[in-house]
Amino acid sequence: MYDKLLNISDASKLLGISPSTLRRLEKDGIVEGYGLKVIYTHGGQRRYMLDEIQQLYMQHGFSGQIGFGKRPAILIRDLTLAFTDPNSKLTIDFTRY
């Protein structure tokens, strides 16, 4: 049904925020505004689609307000390139999730 699903711990690591912050952002309706759908298991656990997190990085880089409320993370565009360039040591390996 869905491609790769991540638990809240793995999703929050990729997003650079704590699991509790991710829960709060979902409760406040902010998560869906960034194109992330929260999927609940039969046991009530949250799951996030890896493809949507990757898409979030491609669209917004690392400079969005996700997780930081009124204090946006301000990062230089070069950091986005460093984290997405396959030859960079800073690249996030999405395949390990």
CSV table of C-alpha atoms in Angstrom, one decimal:
chain,number,residue,atom,x,y,z
A,1,MET,CA,0.0,0.0,0.0
A,2,TYR,CA,2.7,2.5,1.0
A,3,ASP,CA,6.3,2.4,0.2
A,4,LYS,CA,8.8,2.8,3.0
A,5,LEU,CA,7.2,3.8,6.3
A,6,LEU,CA,9.2,5.3,9.2
A,7,ASN,CA,8.3,5.3,12.9
A,8,ILE,CA,8.2,8.6,14.7
A,9,SER,CA,11.8,8.2,16.0
A,10,ASP,CA,13.3,7.7,12.6
A,11,ALA,CA,11.2,10.4,11.0
A,12,SER,CA,12.1,13.0,13.7
A,13,LYS,CA,15.8,12.2,13.3
A,14,LEU,CA,15.6,12.9,9.5
A,15,LEU,CA,13.6,16.1,10.2
A,16,GLY,CA,16.0,17.3,12.9
A,17,ILE,CA,13.4,17.6,15.6
A,18,SER,CA,12.4,15.6,18.6
A,19,PRO,CA,9.6,13.0,18.5
A,20,SER,CA,7.6,15.2,21.0
A,21,THR,CA,7.9,18.2,18.7
A,22,LEU,CA,6.8,16.1,15.8
A,23,ARG,CA,3.7,15.0,17.8
A,24,ARG,CA,2.9,18.6,18.7
A,25,LEU,CA,3.3,19.8,15.1
A,26,GLU,CA,0.9,17.1,14.0
A,27,LYS,CA,-1.6,18.0,16.8
A,28,ASP,CA,-1.4,21.7,15.7
A,29,GLY,CA,-2.0,20.7,12.0
A,30,ILE,CA,1.4,21.9,10.9
A,31,VAL,CA,2.8,18.6,9.7
A,32,GLU,CA,0.2,18.3,6.9
A,33,GLY,CA,0.9,21.8,5.7
A,34,TYR,CA,4.4,20.5,4.8
A,35,GLY,CA,3.0,17.6,2.8
A,36,LEU,CA,3.6,14.9,5.4
A,37,LYS,CA,0.8,12.5,5.9
A,38,VAL,CA,0.6,10.8,9.3
A,39,ILE,CA,-0.5,7.1,9.0
A,40,TYR,CA,-1.6,5.3,12.1
A,41,THR,CA,-1.1,1.6,12.6
A,42,HIS,CA,-3.8,-0.6,14.1
A,43,GLY,CA,-2.0,-0.2,17.4
A,44,GLY,CA,-2.2,3.6,17.2
A,45,GLN,CA,1.5,4.2,16.3
A,46,ARG,CA,2.4,7.0,13.9
A,47,ARG,CA,4.1,6.2,10.6
A,48,TYR,CA,5.6,8.7,8.1
A,49,MET,CA,6.3,8.0,4.5
A,50,LEU,CA,10.0,8.3,3.6
A,51,ASP,CA,9.2,9.6,0.1
A,52,GLU,CA,7.3,12.5,1.6
A,53,ILE,CA,10.2,13.4,3.9
A,54,GLN,CA,12.6,13.3,0.9
A,55,GLN,CA,10.2,15.5,-1.1
A,56,LEU,CA,10.1,18.0,1.8
A,57,TYR,CA,13.9,18.3,1.6
A,58,MET,CA,13.8,18.7,-2.2
A,59,GLN,CA,11.2,21.5,-2.0
A,60,HIS,CA,12.3,23.3,1.1
A,61,GLY,CA,15.9,22.3,1.8
A,62,PHE,CA,16.8,22.8,5.4
A,63,SER,CA,15.5,26.4,5.8
A,64,GLY,CA,11.8,25.9,6.6
A,65,GLN,CA,10.1,26.6,9.9
A,66,ILE,CA,9.2,23.0,10.6
A,67,GLY,CA,9.9,22.1,14.2
A,68,PHE,CA,10.9,25.6,15.2
A,69,GLY,CA,7.6,27.5,15.6
A,70,LYS,CA,8.3,31.2,15.3
A,71,ARG,CA,12.1,30.7,15.4
A,72,PRO,CA,12.9,29.4,11.9
A,73,ALA,CA,16.2,27.7,11.3
A,74,ILE,CA,18.2,29.9,9.1
A,75,LEU,CA,20.8,27.9,7.2
A,76,ILE,CA,22.9,28.8,4.2
A,77,ARG,CA,21.8,27.3,0.8
A,78,ASP,CA,25.2,25.6,0.6
A,79,LEU,CA,24.2,23.4,3.5
A,80,THR,CA,21.3,22.0,1.5
A,81,LEU,CA,23.7,21.2,-1.4
A,82,ALA,CA,26.2,19.6,1.1
A,83,PHE,CA,23.5,17.3,2.5
A,84,THR,CA,22.0,16.3,-0.9
A,85,ASP,CA,25.2,16.0,-2.9
A,86,PRO,CA,25.9,12.2,-3.2
A,87,ASN,CA,29.7,12.9,-3.0
A,88,SER,CA,29.4,14.9,0.2
A,89,LYS,CA,30.3,13.3,3.5
A,90,LEU,CA,27.2,15.1,5.0
A,91,THR,CA,24.7,13.5,2.7
A,92,ILE,CA,21.8,11.8,4.4
A,93,ASP,CA,21.6,8.2,3.4
A,94,PHE,CA,17.8,7.8,3.0
A,95,THR,CA,18.3,4.1,1.9
A,96,ARG,CA,19.2,3.1,5.5
A,97,TYR,CA,15.7,3.9,6.8
